mmCIF file of C-alpha atoms in Angstrom:
data_model
loop_
_atom_site.group_PDB
_atom_site.id
_atom_site.type_symbol
_atom_site.label_atom_id
_atom_site.label_comp_id
_atom_site.label_asym_id
_atom_site.label_seq_id
_atom_site.Cartn_x
_atom_site.Cartn_y
_atom_site.Cartn_z
ATOM 1 C CA MET N 1 -72.309 -57.855 -33.398
ATOM 2 C CA ASN N 2 -69.183 -56.585 -31.606
ATOM 3 C CA CYS N 3 -66.834 -53.706 -32.384
ATOM 4 C CA THR N 4 -63.964 -54.852 -34.598
ATOM 5 C CA LYS N 5 -61.505 -52.702 -32.626
ATOM 6 C CA CYS N 6 -62.469 -52.824 -28.933
ATOM 7 C CA LYS N 7 -64.843 -55.868 -28.906
ATOM 8 C CA THR N 8 -67.646 -54.032 -27.028
ATOM 9 C CA LYS N 9 -71.197 -53.977 -28.444
ATOM 10 C CA ALA N 10 -71.278 -52.438 -31.935
ATOM 11 C CA VAL N 11 -73.787 -49.778 -32.984
ATOM 12 C CA ILE N 12 -73.142 -49.979 -36.729
ATOM 13 C CA GLY N 13 -71.913 -52.585 -39.170
ATOM 14 C CA LEU N 14 -69.839 -51.473 -42.182
ATOM 15 C CA PRO N 15 -69.921 -54.357 -44.675
ATOM 16 C CA ARG N 16 -67.794 -52.424 -47.218
ATOM 17 C CA HIS N 17 -64.946 -52.404 -44.694
ATOM 18 C CA ASN N 18 -65.812 -55.830 -43.290
ATOM 19 C CA ALA N 19 -66.045 -54.138 -39.883
ATOM 20 C CA ALA N 20 -68.414 -53.050 -37.118
ATOM 21 C CA PHE N 21 -67.851 -50.258 -34.587
ATOM 22 C CA CYS N 22 -69.025 -49.005 -31.199
ATOM 23 C CA LYS N 23 -69.764 -45.262 -30.929
ATOM 24 C CA VAL N 24 -66.249 -44.242 -29.856
ATOM 25 C CA CYS N 25 -64.443 -46.329 -32.482
ATOM 26 C CA PHE N 26 -66.943 -45.261 -35.184
ATOM 27 C CA ASN N 27 -66.280 -41.574 -34.442
ATOM 28 C CA GLY N 28 -62.569 -42.345 -34.709
ATOM 29 C CA PHE N 29 -63.161 -44.067 -38.064
ATOM 30 C CA VAL N 30 -65.160 -41.087 -39.424
ATOM 31 C CA HIS N 31 -62.568 -38.537 -38.293
ATOM 32 C CA ASP N 32 -59.762 -40.660 -39.798
ATOM 33 C CA GLN N 33 -61.532 -40.884 -43.162
ATOM 34 C CA VAL N 34 -62.007 -37.098 -43.315
ATOM 35 C CA ALA N 35 -58.420 -36.412 -42.194
ATOM 36 C CA ARG N 36 -57.217 -38.820 -44.891
ATOM 37 C CA ALA N 37 -59.321 -37.078 -47.574
ATOM 38 C CA ILE N 38 -58.014 -33.640 -46.547
ATOM 39 C CA LYS N 39 -54.386 -34.786 -46.598
ATOM 40 C CA SER N 40 -54.420 -36.920 -49.731
ATOM 41 C CA GLU N 41 -56.198 -34.263 -51.823
ATOM 42 C CA TRP N 42 -54.223 -31.314 -50.383
ATOM 43 C CA MET N 43 -57.501 -29.642 -49.387
ATOM 44 C CA PHE N 44 -56.387 -27.252 -46.630
ATOM 45 C CA GLY N 45 -54.188 -26.865 -43.564
ATOM 46 C CA LYS N 46 -54.758 -25.933 -39.913
ATOM 47 C CA GLU N 47 -53.946 -22.276 -40.600
ATOM 48 C CA ASP N 48 -56.487 -21.917 -43.442
ATOM 49 C CA ARG N 49 -59.912 -20.297 -42.982
ATOM 50 C CA ILE N 50 -62.659 -22.616 -44.255
ATOM 51 C CA LEU N 51 -66.236 -21.715 -45.245
ATOM 52 C CA VAL N 52 -68.597 -24.704 -44.925
ATOM 53 C CA ALA N 53 -71.788 -24.651 -47.017
ATOM 54 C CA VAL N 54 -74.517 -25.792 -44.603
ATOM 55 C CA SER N 55 -78.119 -26.705 -45.426
ATOM 56 C CA GLY N 56 -79.461 -28.141 -42.153
ATOM 57 C CA GLY N 57 -79.058 -31.672 -43.537
ATOM 58 C CA LYS N 58 -76.934 -34.420 -41.978
ATOM 59 C CA ASP N 59 -73.945 -34.159 -44.326
ATOM 60 C CA SER N 60 -73.177 -30.466 -44.056
ATOM 61 C CA LEU N 61 -73.780 -30.282 -40.286
ATOM 62 C CA ALA N 62 -71.674 -33.425 -39.762
ATOM 63 C CA LEU N 63 -68.926 -31.847 -41.890
ATOM 64 C CA TRP N 64 -68.947 -28.649 -39.814
ATOM 65 C CA ASP N 65 -68.872 -30.721 -36.605
ATOM 66 C CA ILE N 66 -66.004 -32.945 -37.804
ATOM 67 C CA LEU N 67 -63.851 -30.037 -39.028
ATOM 68 C CA LEU N 68 -64.277 -28.173 -35.727
ATOM 69 C CA LYS N 69 -63.445 -31.314 -33.725
ATOM 70 C CA LEU N 70 -60.364 -31.925 -35.872
ATOM 71 C CA GLY N 71 -59.210 -28.409 -34.931
ATOM 72 C CA TYR N 72 -59.832 -26.569 -38.216
ATOM 73 C CA ARG N 73 -60.906 -22.908 -38.476
ATOM 74 C CA ALA N 74 -64.342 -23.518 -40.010
ATOM 75 C CA ASP N 75 -67.174 -20.984 -40.320
ATOM 76 C CA ALA N 76 -70.382 -21.694 -42.257
ATOM 77 C CA LEU N 77 -72.873 -20.110 -44.634
ATOM 78 C CA TYR N 78 -76.574 -20.989 -44.779
ATOM 79 C CA VAL N 79 -78.646 -19.882 -47.767
ATOM 80 C CA ASN N 80 -82.339 -19.550 -46.890
ATOM 81 C CA LEU N 81 -84.139 -20.496 -50.103
ATOM 82 C CA GLY N 82 -87.606 -19.512 -48.924
ATOM 83 C CA ILE N 83 -89.228 -22.954 -49.468
ATOM 84 C CA GLY N 84 -91.992 -22.492 -46.888
ATOM 85 C CA SER N 85 -91.827 -24.634 -43.751
ATOM 86 C CA TYR N 86 -88.950 -26.720 -45.146
ATOM 87 C CA SER N 87 -86.656 -23.676 -45.154
ATOM 88 C CA GLU N 88 -87.926 -22.560 -41.735
ATOM 89 C CA GLN N 89 -87.136 -25.972 -40.245
ATOM 90 C CA SER N 90 -83.738 -26.330 -41.886
ATOM 91 C CA HIS N 91 -82.762 -22.780 -40.851
ATOM 92 C CA ALA N 92 -83.770 -23.577 -37.247
ATOM 93 C CA LYS N 93 -81.571 -26.726 -37.271
ATOM 94 C CA VAL N 94 -78.577 -24.762 -38.536
ATOM 95 C CA ARG N 95 -79.069 -21.989 -35.963
ATOM 96 C CA LYS N 96 -79.386 -24.550 -33.181
ATOM 97 C CA PHE N 97 -76.138 -26.272 -34.179
ATOM 98 C CA ALA N 98 -74.327 -22.945 -34.548
ATOM 99 C CA GLU N 99 -75.369 -21.853 -31.056
ATOM 100 C CA ALA N 100 -75.011 -25.196 -29.259
ATOM 101 C CA VAL N 101 -71.818 -26.517 -30.891
ATOM 102 C CA ALA N 102 -70.039 -24.186 -33.307
ATOM 103 C CA ALA N 103 -70.061 -21.083 -31.081
ATOM 104 C CA SER N 104 -68.027 -22.861 -28.398
ATOM 105 C CA HIS N 105 -65.304 -23.404 -31.028
ATOM 106 C CA GLY N 106 -65.373 -19.681 -31.904
ATOM 107 C CA ALA N 107 -67.022 -20.376 -35.290
ATOM 108 C CA THR N 108 -69.387 -17.979 -37.077
ATOM 109 C CA LEU N 109 -72.571 -18.650 -39.080
ATOM 110 C CA HIS N 110 -73.226 -16.405 -42.099
ATOM 111 C CA LEU N 111 -76.706 -16.117 -43.578
ATOM 112 C CA HIS N 112 -78.044 -15.223 -47.018
ATOM 113 C CA THR N 113 -81.797 -14.938 -47.587
ATOM 114 C CA VAL N 114 -82.899 -15.346 -51.208
ATOM 115 C CA GLU N 115 -86.183 -13.511 -50.649
ATOM 116 C CA GLN N 116 -84.396 -10.390 -49.391
ATOM 117 C CA GLU N 117 -82.294 -10.087 -52.535
ATOM 118 C CA ALA N 118 -84.633 -11.487 -55.195
ATOM 119 C CA GLY N 119 -87.972 -10.412 -53.754
ATOM 120 C CA ALA N 120 -89.328 -13.981 -53.865
ATOM 121 C CA GLY N 121 -88.538 -17.491 -52.655
ATOM 122 C CA ILE N 122 -86.807 -20.006 -54.918
ATOM 123 C CA LYS N 123 -89.990 -21.747 -56.108
ATOM 124 C CA GLU N 124 -91.727 -18.524 -57.144
ATOM 125 C CA LEU N 125 -88.503 -17.184 -58.617
ATOM 126 C CA ALA N 126 -88.021 -20.283 -60.778
ATOM 127 C CA GLN N 127 -91.604 -20.014 -62.062
ATOM 128 C CA LEU N 128 -91.244 -16.316 -62.819
ATOM 129 C CA ILE N 129 -88.083 -16.782 -64.845
ATOM 130 C CA HIS N 130 -89.245 -20.073 -66.429
ATOM 131 C CA ARG N 131 -86.419 -22.266 -65.169
ATOM 132 C CA PRO N 132 -86.460 -25.559 -63.206
ATOM 133 C CA THR N 133 -86.381 -24.979 -59.434
ATOM 134 C CA CYS N 134 -83.305 -27.165 -58.829
ATOM 135 C CA SER N 135 -81.327 -25.366 -61.519
ATOM 136 C CA THR N 136 -82.308 -21.944 -60.091
ATOM 137 C CA CYS N 137 -81.334 -23.176 -56.612
ATOM 138 C CA GLY N 138 -77.966 -24.427 -57.922
ATOM 139 C CA THR N 139 -77.153 -21.107 -59.594
ATOM 140 C CA ILE N 140 -78.034 -19.115 -56.462
ATOM 141 C CA LYS N 141 -76.191 -21.370 -53.997
ATOM 142 C CA ARG N 142 -73.030 -21.609 -56.112
ATOM 143 C CA TYR N 143 -72.997 -17.857 -56.598
ATOM 144 C CA GLN N 144 -73.626 -16.910 -52.960
ATOM 145 C CA PHE N 145 -71.167 -19.418 -51.486
ATOM 146 C CA ASN N 146 -68.463 -18.240 -53.837
ATOM 147 C CA ARG N 147 -69.307 -14.574 -53.193
ATOM 148 C CA VAL N 148 -69.085 -14.899 -49.406
ATOM 149 C CA ALA N 149 -65.885 -16.986 -49.612
ATOM 150 C CA ILE N 150 -64.214 -14.308 -51.763
ATOM 151 C CA GLU N 151 -65.577 -11.229 -49.985
ATOM 152 C CA GLN N 152 -64.780 -12.556 -46.514
ATOM 153 C CA ASN N 153 -61.321 -13.807 -47.538
ATOM 154 C CA TYR N 154 -61.804 -17.514 -46.869
ATOM 155 C CA ASP N 155 -59.022 -19.736 -48.199
ATOM 156 C CA VAL N 156 -61.327 -22.552 -49.214
ATOM 157 C CA MET N 157 -64.989 -23.509 -49.411
ATOM 158 C CA ALA N 158 -66.087 -26.981 -48.247
ATOM 159 C CA THR N 159 -69.295 -28.820 -49.169
ATOM 160 C CA GLY N 160 -70.882 -31.926 -47.614
ATOM 161 C CA HIS N 161 -70.917 -34.070 -50.786
ATOM 162 C CA ASN N 162 -70.436 -37.696 -49.767
ATOM 163 C CA LEU N 163 -69.507 -40.984 -51.462
ATOM 164 C CA ASP N 164 -73.130 -41.608 -52.510
ATOM 165 C CA ASP N 165 -73.434 -38.132 -54.063
ATOM 166 C CA GLU N 166 -70.244 -38.577 -56.040
ATOM 167 C CA ALA N 167 -70.949 -42.175 -57.124
ATOM 168 C CA ALA N 168 -74.504 -41.225 -58.216
ATOM 169 C CA ARG N 169 -73.237 -38.253 -60.162
ATOM 170 C CA LEU N 170 -70.537 -40.356 -61.794
ATOM 171 C CA LEU N 171 -73.161 -42.944 -62.782
ATOM 172 C CA GLY N 172 -75.330 -40.202 -64.308
ATOM 173 C CA ASN N 173 -72.408 -38.753 -66.233
ATOM 174 C CA VAL N 174 -71.333 -42.179 -67.517
ATOM 175 C CA LEU N 175 -74.881 -43.150 -68.521
ATOM 176 C CA HIS N 176 -75.118 -39.968 -70.598
ATOM 177 C CA TRP N 177 -71.439 -39.979 -71.652
ATOM 178 C CA GLN N 178 -70.938 -36.458 -70.395
ATOM 179 C CA GLU N 179 -67.175 -36.688 -70.677
ATOM 180 C CA GLU N 180 -66.651 -32.953 -70.200
ATOM 181 C CA TYR N 181 -67.984 -33.387 -66.631
ATOM 182 C CA LEU N 182 -66.032 -36.603 -66.021
ATOM 183 C CA ASP N 183 -62.792 -34.681 -66.328
ATOM 184 C CA LYS N 184 -63.697 -32.463 -63.380
ATOM 185 C CA GLN N 185 -65.316 -34.802 -60.880
ATOM 186 C CA GLY N 186 -62.536 -34.784 -58.321
ATOM 187 C CA PRO N 187 -62.980 -33.817 -54.642
ATOM 188 C CA SER N 188 -60.807 -30.695 -54.935
ATOM 189 C CA LEU N 189 -61.154 -27.808 -57.414
ATOM 190 C CA PRO N 190 -58.391 -25.178 -57.441
ATOM 191 C CA ALA N 191 -59.042 -21.432 -57.270
ATOM 192 C CA SER N 192 -58.182 -21.188 -60.946
ATOM 193 C CA VAL N 193 -58.868 -17.496 -61.522
ATOM 194 C CA ALA N 194 -59.263 -14.379 -59.388
ATOM 195 C CA GLY N 195 -62.850 -14.322 -58.109
ATOM 196 C CA PHE N 196 -63.184 -18.091 -57.686
ATOM 197 C CA ALA N 197 -62.663 -19.737 -54.293
ATOM 198 C CA LYS N 198 -60.989 -23.141 -54.000
ATOM 199 C CA LYS N 199 -63.698 -25.810 -53.440
ATOM 200 C CA VAL N 200 -63.323 -29.154 -51.669
ATOM 201 C CA LYS N 201 -65.434 -32.180 -50.628
ATOM 202 C CA PRO N 202 -63.866 -33.675 -47.472
ATOM 203 C CA LEU N 203 -66.649 -36.308 -47.050
ATOM 204 C CA TYR N 204 -66.078 -38.165 -50.328
ATOM 205 C CA ARG N 205 -64.729 -41.221 -48.488
ATOM 206 C CA LEU N 206 -67.882 -41.631 -46.317
ATOM 207 C CA SER N 207 -71.308 -42.981 -47.317
ATOM 208 C CA GLU N 208 -74.631 -41.283 -46.581
ATOM 209 C CA ARG N 209 -75.537 -44.039 -44.128
ATOM 210 C CA GLU N 210 -72.271 -43.525 -42.228
ATOM 211 C CA LEU N 211 -72.866 -39.757 -42.066
ATOM 212 C CA ALA N 212 -76.458 -40.190 -40.887
ATOM 213 C CA ALA N 213 -75.160 -42.594 -38.212
ATOM 214 C CA TYR N 214 -72.508 -40.040 -37.184
ATOM 215 C CA ALA N 215 -75.231 -37.370 -36.820
ATOM 216 C CA VAL N 216 -77.505 -39.655 -34.775
ATOM 217 C CA LEU N 217 -74.697 -40.892 -32.499
ATOM 218 C CA ASN N 218 -73.417 -37.365 -31.845
ATOM 219 C CA LYS N 219 -76.916 -35.947 -31.344
ATOM 220 C CA ILE N 220 -76.657 -33.564 -34.285
ATOM 221 C CA ASP N 221 -80.251 -32.487 -34.875
ATOM 222 C CA TYR N 222 -80.668 -32.345 -38.667
ATOM 223 C CA ILE N 223 -83.621 -32.082 -41.046
ATOM 224 C CA VAL N 224 -84.667 -35.635 -41.960
ATOM 225 C CA GLU N 225 -87.314 -34.471 -44.417
ATOM 226 C CA GLU N 226 -86.264 -34.488 -48.044
ATOM 227 C CA CYS N 227 -86.314 -31.148 -49.892
ATOM 228 C CA PRO N 228 -89.820 -31.085 -51.476
ATOM 229 C CA MET N 229 -88.235 -29.866 -54.722
ATOM 230 C CA ALA N 230 -85.954 -32.941 -55.018
ATOM 231 C CA LYS N 231 -88.752 -35.541 -55.180
ATOM 232 C CA GLY N 232 -88.345 -37.885 -58.134
ATOM 233 C CA SER N 233 -84.967 -36.444 -59.073
ATOM 234 C CA LYS N 234 -82.563 -38.478 -61.220
ATOM 235 C CA MET N 235 -79.930 -38.315 -58.463
ATOM 236 C CA LEU N 236 -82.295 -40.111 -56.072
ATOM 237 C CA GLN N 237 -82.949 -42.803 -58.680
ATOM 238 C CA TYR N 238 -79.226 -43.375 -59.253
ATOM 239 C CA LYS N 239 -78.635 -43.573 -55.492
ATOM 240 C CA GLU N 240 -81.387 -46.143 -55.102
ATOM 241 C CA VAL N 241 -79.881 -48.348 -57.811
ATOM 242 C CA LEU N 242 -76.386 -48.034 -56.319
ATOM 243 C CA ASN N 243 -77.672 -48.897 -52.823
ATOM 244 C CA ARG N 244 -79.330 -52.064 -54.107
ATOM 245 C CA LEU N 245 -76.014 -53.057 -55.682
ATOM 246 C CA GLU N 246 -74.136 -52.086 -52.506
ATOM 247 C CA THR N 247 -76.382 -54.226 -50.315
ATOM 248 C CA GLU N 248 -75.815 -57.256 -52.561
ATOM 249 C CA SER N 249 -72.148 -56.507 -53.124
ATOM 250 C CA PRO N 250 -70.583 -54.328 -50.387
ATOM 251 C CA GLY N 251 -67.919 -51.930 -51.612
ATOM 252 C CA THR N 252 -69.532 -51.293 -55.023
ATOM 253 C CA LYS N 253 -69.860 -47.519 -54.527
ATOM 254 C CA GLN N 254 -66.306 -46.955 -53.329
ATOM 255 C CA THR N 255 -64.846 -49.234 -55.997
ATOM 256 C CA PHE N 256 -66.795 -47.259 -58.623
ATOM 257 C CA TYR N 257 -65.896 -43.730 -57.456
ATOM 258 C CA TRP N 258 -62.465 -44.227 -55.907
ATOM 259 C CA GLY N 259 -61.487 -46.446 -58.841
ATOM 260 C CA PHE N 260 -62.523 -43.621 -61.169
ATOM 261 C CA LEU N 261 -60.431 -41.108 -59.182
ATOM 262 C CA GLU N 262 -57.405 -43.401 -59.329
ATOM 263 C CA LYS N 263 -57.697 -43.786 -63.097
ATOM 264 C CA GLN N 264 -58.242 -40.035 -63.523
ATOM 265 C CA SER N 265 -55.166 -39.223 -61.442
ATOM 266 C CA LYS N 266 -53.042 -41.113 -63.970
ATOM 267 C CA LYS N 267 -54.418 -39.303 -66.997
ATOM 268 C CA GLN N 268 -56.154 -36.243 -65.535
ATOM 269 C CA PRO N 269 -54.810 -32.894 -66.608
ATOM 270 C CA SER N 270 -53.064 -31.377 -63.618
ATOM 271 C CA ALA N 271 -54.520 -28.522 -61.580
ATOM 272 C CA THR N 272 -52.218 -26.252 -63.588
ATOM 273 C CA THR N 273 -53.778 -27.364 -66.868
ATOM 274 C CA MET N 274 -57.280 -26.920 -65.432
ATOM 275 C CA THR N 275 -56.279 -23.442 -64.303
ATOM 276 C CA GLU N 276 -54.906 -22.589 -67.757
ATOM 277 C CA LYS N 277 -58.145 -23.720 -69.411
ATOM 278 C CA ASP N 278 -60.244 -21.584 -67.053
ATOM 279 C CA ARG N 279 -58.019 -18.553 -67.517
ATOM 280 C CA ALA N 280 -58.383 -18.813 -71.279
ATOM 281 C CA VAL N 281 -62.176 -18.461 -71.258
ATOM 282 C CA LEU N 282 -63.156 -16.638 -68.070
ATOM 283 C CA HIS N 283 -63.315 -12.914 -67.387
ATOM 284 C CA PRO N 284 -65.113 -10.723 -64.814
ATOM 285 C CA CYS N 285 -68.889 -10.265 -65.149
ATOM 286 C CA THR N 286 -69.536 -6.632 -66.140
ATOM 287 C CA SER N 287 -72.202 -6.396 -63.451
ATOM 288 C CA CYS N 288 -70.753 -8.166 -60.375
ATOM 289 C CA SER N 289 -67.139 -9.063 -61.330
ATOM 290 C CA GLN N 290 -67.485 -12.797 -60.611
ATOM 291 C CA PRO N 291 -65.822 -14.859 -63.372
ATOM 292 C CA THR N 292 -67.982 -15.800 -66.363
ATOM 293 C CA THR N 293 -67.616 -16.809 -70.008
ATOM 294 C CA ALA N 294 -70.402 -14.430 -71.022
ATOM 295 C CA GLU N 295 -70.536 -10.651 -70.651
ATOM 296 C CA ILE N 296 -72.983 -10.947 -67.734
ATOM 297 C CA CYS N 297 -73.007 -14.026 -65.479
ATOM 298 C CA SER N 298 -76.083 -16.243 -65.179
ATOM 299 C CA TYR N 299 -76.814 -15.056 -61.625
ATOM 300 C CA CYS N 300 -76.924 -11.393 -62.622
ATOM 301 C CA LYS N 301 -79.072 -12.265 -65.662
ATOM 302 C CA MET N 302 -81.449 -14.133 -63.373
ATOM 303 C CA MET N 303 -81.666 -11.280 -60.877
ATOM 304 C CA ALA N 304 -82.195 -8.727 -63.645
ATOM 305 C CA ARG N 305 -85.049 -10.831 -65.037
ATOM 306 C CA ALA N 306 -86.547 -11.331 -61.576
ATOM 307 C CA LYS N 307 -86.507 -7.596 -60.881
ATOM 308 C CA THR N 308 -88.565 -6.915 -64.010
ATOM 309 C CA VAL N 309 -91.339 -9.316 -62.951
ATOM 310 C CA VAL N 310 -91.343 -9.433 -59.133
ATOM 311 C CA PRO N 311 -93.382 -6.609 -57.571
ATOM 312 C CA ARG N 312 -91.154 -4.762 -55.033
ATOM 313 C CA MET W 1 -93.815 -53.184 -31.748
ATOM 314 C CA GLN W 2 -94.393 -49.673 -33.077
ATOM 315 C CA VAL W 3 -92.322 -48.763 -36.106
ATOM 316 C CA GLN W 4 -92.025 -45.159 -37.189
ATOM 317 C CA LEU W 5 -91.341 -44.564 -40.895
ATOM 318 C CA SER W 6 -90.629 -41.415 -42.944
ATOM 319 C CA HIS W 7 -91.422 -40.110 -46.434
ATOM 320 C CA PRO W 8 -94.307 -39.940 -45.687
ATOM 321 C CA ALA W 9 -94.238 -39.909 -41.866
ATOM 322 C CA ARG W 10 -96.338 -42.774 -40.454
ATOM 323 C CA THR W 11 -96.342 -45.364 -37.686
ATOM 324 C CA ILE W 12 -97.121 -49.044 -38.250
ATOM 325 C CA GLU W 13 -97.502 -52.006 -35.917
ATOM 326 C CA VAL W 14 -95.241 -55.009 -36.574
ATOM 327 C CA LYS W 15 -95.257 -58.299 -34.716
ATOM 328 C CA GLY W 16 -92.093 -59.233 -32.815
ATOM 329 C CA PRO W 17 -89.724 -60.675 -31.942
ATOM 330 C CA LYS W 18 -87.578 -60.377 -35.026
ATOM 331 C CA LYS W 19 -84.122 -59.248 -36.084
ATOM 332 C CA VAL W 20 -83.512 -55.794 -37.592
ATOM 333 C CA LYS W 21 -82.547 -57.284 -40.954
ATOM 334 C CA GLU W 22 -85.763 -59.353 -41.009
ATOM 335 C CA LEU W 23 -87.830 -56.250 -40.273
ATOM 336 C CA LEU W 24 -86.169 -54.347 -43.112
ATOM 337 C CA ARG W 25 -86.631 -57.269 -45.507
ATOM 338 C CA GLU W 26 -90.293 -57.582 -44.546
ATOM 339 C CA LEU W 27 -90.841 -53.894 -45.321
ATOM 340 C CA ASN W 28 -88.811 -54.222 -48.544
ATOM 341 C CA LEU W 29 -86.272 -51.625 -47.347
ATOM 342 C CA VAL W 30 -82.600 -51.686 -48.337
ATOM 343 C CA VAL W 31 -80.123 -51.821 -45.417
ATOM 344 C CA GLU W 32 -77.697 -49.432 -47.118
ATOM 345 C CA ALA W 33 -80.359 -46.710 -47.352
ATOM 346 C CA HIS W 34 -81.673 -46.852 -43.764
ATOM 347 C CA LEU W 35 -80.726 -46.619 -40.097
ATOM 348 C CA VAL W 36 -82.683 -48.455 -37.430
ATOM 349 C CA ILE W 37 -83.018 -46.677 -34.074
ATOM 350 C CA LYS W 38 -84.422 -48.469 -30.989
ATOM 351 C CA GLY W 39 -85.469 -45.904 -28.397
ATOM 352 C CA ASP W 40 -82.502 -43.533 -28.633
ATOM 353 C CA ASP W 41 -79.951 -46.133 -29.710
ATOM 354 C CA LEU W 42 -78.657 -47.044 -33.128
ATOM 355 C CA VAL W 43 -78.786 -50.820 -33.606
ATOM 356 C CA THR W 44 -77.041 -53.255 -35.960
ATOM 357 C CA GLU W 45 -78.791 -55.653 -38.353
ATOM 358 C CA ASP W 46 -78.445 -58.659 -36.046
ATOM 359 C CA GLU W 47 -80.150 -56.943 -33.076
ATOM 360 C CA MET W 48 -83.344 -58.667 -31.865
ATOM 361 C CA LEU W 49 -86.429 -56.454 -31.575
ATOM 362 C CA TYR W 50 -89.265 -57.324 -29.198
ATOM 363 C CA GLU W 51 -92.913 -56.467 -28.630
ATOM 364 C CA GLY W 52 -93.135 -53.101 -26.873
ATOM 365 C CA ASP W 53 -89.967 -51.696 -28.510
ATOM 366 C CA GLN W 54 -90.201 -48.224 -30.057
ATOM 367 C CA ILE W 55 -88.469 -48.396 -33.411
ATOM 368 C CA GLU W 56 -87.639 -45.696 -35.939
ATOM 369 C CA ILE W 57 -86.503 -46.617 -39.433
ATOM 370 C CA ARG W 58 -84.806 -43.514 -40.763
ATOM 371 C CA PRO W 59 -84.023 -43.087 -44.468
ATOM 372 C CA VAL W 60 -80.553 -41.671 -45.074
ATOM 373 C CA ILE W 61 -80.750 -40.673 -48.729
ATOM 374 C CA SER W 62 -81.010 -37.042 -49.764
ATOM 375 C CA GLY W 63 -81.249 -35.361 -53.138
ATOM 376 C CA GLY W 64 -77.915 -33.676 -52.624
ATOM 377 C CA SER W 65 -76.653 -30.163 -53.162
ATOM 378 C CA PRO W 66 -75.552 -28.520 -56.390
ATOM 379 C CA HIS W 67 -72.122 -29.651 -57.521
ATOM 380 C CA PHE W 68 -69.227 -27.404 -58.305
ATOM 381 C CA THR W 69 -68.510 -29.401 -61.415
ATOM 382 C CA SER W 70 -66.573 -27.004 -63.462
ATOM 383 C CA HIS W 71 -65.357 -23.474 -63.234
ATOM 384 C CA ILE W 72 -66.740 -22.894 -66.696
ATOM 385 C CA SER W 73 -70.280 -24.178 -66.256
ATOM 386 C CA ARG W 74 -71.027 -23.217 -62.712
ATOM 387 C CA LEU W 75 -71.538 -19.479 -63.042
ATOM 388 C CA THR W 76 -72.281 -19.022 -66.678
ATOM 389 C CA SER W 77 -75.021 -19.827 -69.103
ATOM 390 C CA GLN W 78 -75.457 -19.388 -72.785
ATOM 391 C CA GLU W 79 -79.200 -18.809 -72.645
#
């Protein structure tokens, strides 16, 4: 199989684009797709300060790498969840990338350790407060990423969600007719109220396989192991189904998600309307000041509960 | 040839020669969810693999991170 552009030996075939690329042309393709996503969704400009949420996985490290190579001002935040050796390994991968690649671009890595603040790792914390681990993890990550973005004056926060993540989530929402979520599944969320950072997903045009290939080709050392907490998750099941469809019928995932975005853009309430809706129901948490619909936000409630049961 | 697999990590012996896509089909693995690495090089589905090759079949699917679905739901709860 030869590269569609330069006719040298290809390293990856992309059936959904009816193309194959060598390493150099594939890197060009990946960078083009991200640049296109940033521009078409008005995500950020060259002068903006970006905070990338990194986990040690292929997507977030690839995102940090791509943004730095495209000349953006991108720092990163890693949240250490305290999941035994999995967290130790993922933290080591992030540190290695920060030192070997990001530092030469003048980028900084921020760190938050759950155990330091909560007194326990995520698994123990979830058990103590009787909530599912993934939901506890989600609350903590969302809160900490937003907190650091606001406190350190970043213009925008970027996550490594890819085409597979978005298509799987869309499938889940459609299967359960969760229309309230469908309205907000775009790749760019505005900073609707004071205390909320703008959030974007610059990888929504690239598949997981393409991002893994980008990491391998560019020698980005990422954690291949799956998070032990994610085993058997619904998201993984939806992805598996979509990948079987994609293999039989290339382009299924992008037609599904991009087609949805196109339809939404014609009827979707504008960013202004979304902002108005948020402003109508959100106010500062009485404990930490982050926006919430309740008196105290879910993160502060969780921490208060943890402090009553975790020995200090 | 030796084929290294993940989730769980294990190595199996497969008889060559055969093409990458035949290897994946034989192991009942979906192309879209895997990368095939020969030595240090990424290879396409039509690449021929021979006895003595060191192959890694790497899964590319992850559970994903929490989504920032909505400004309303992401930091609040009614519990």
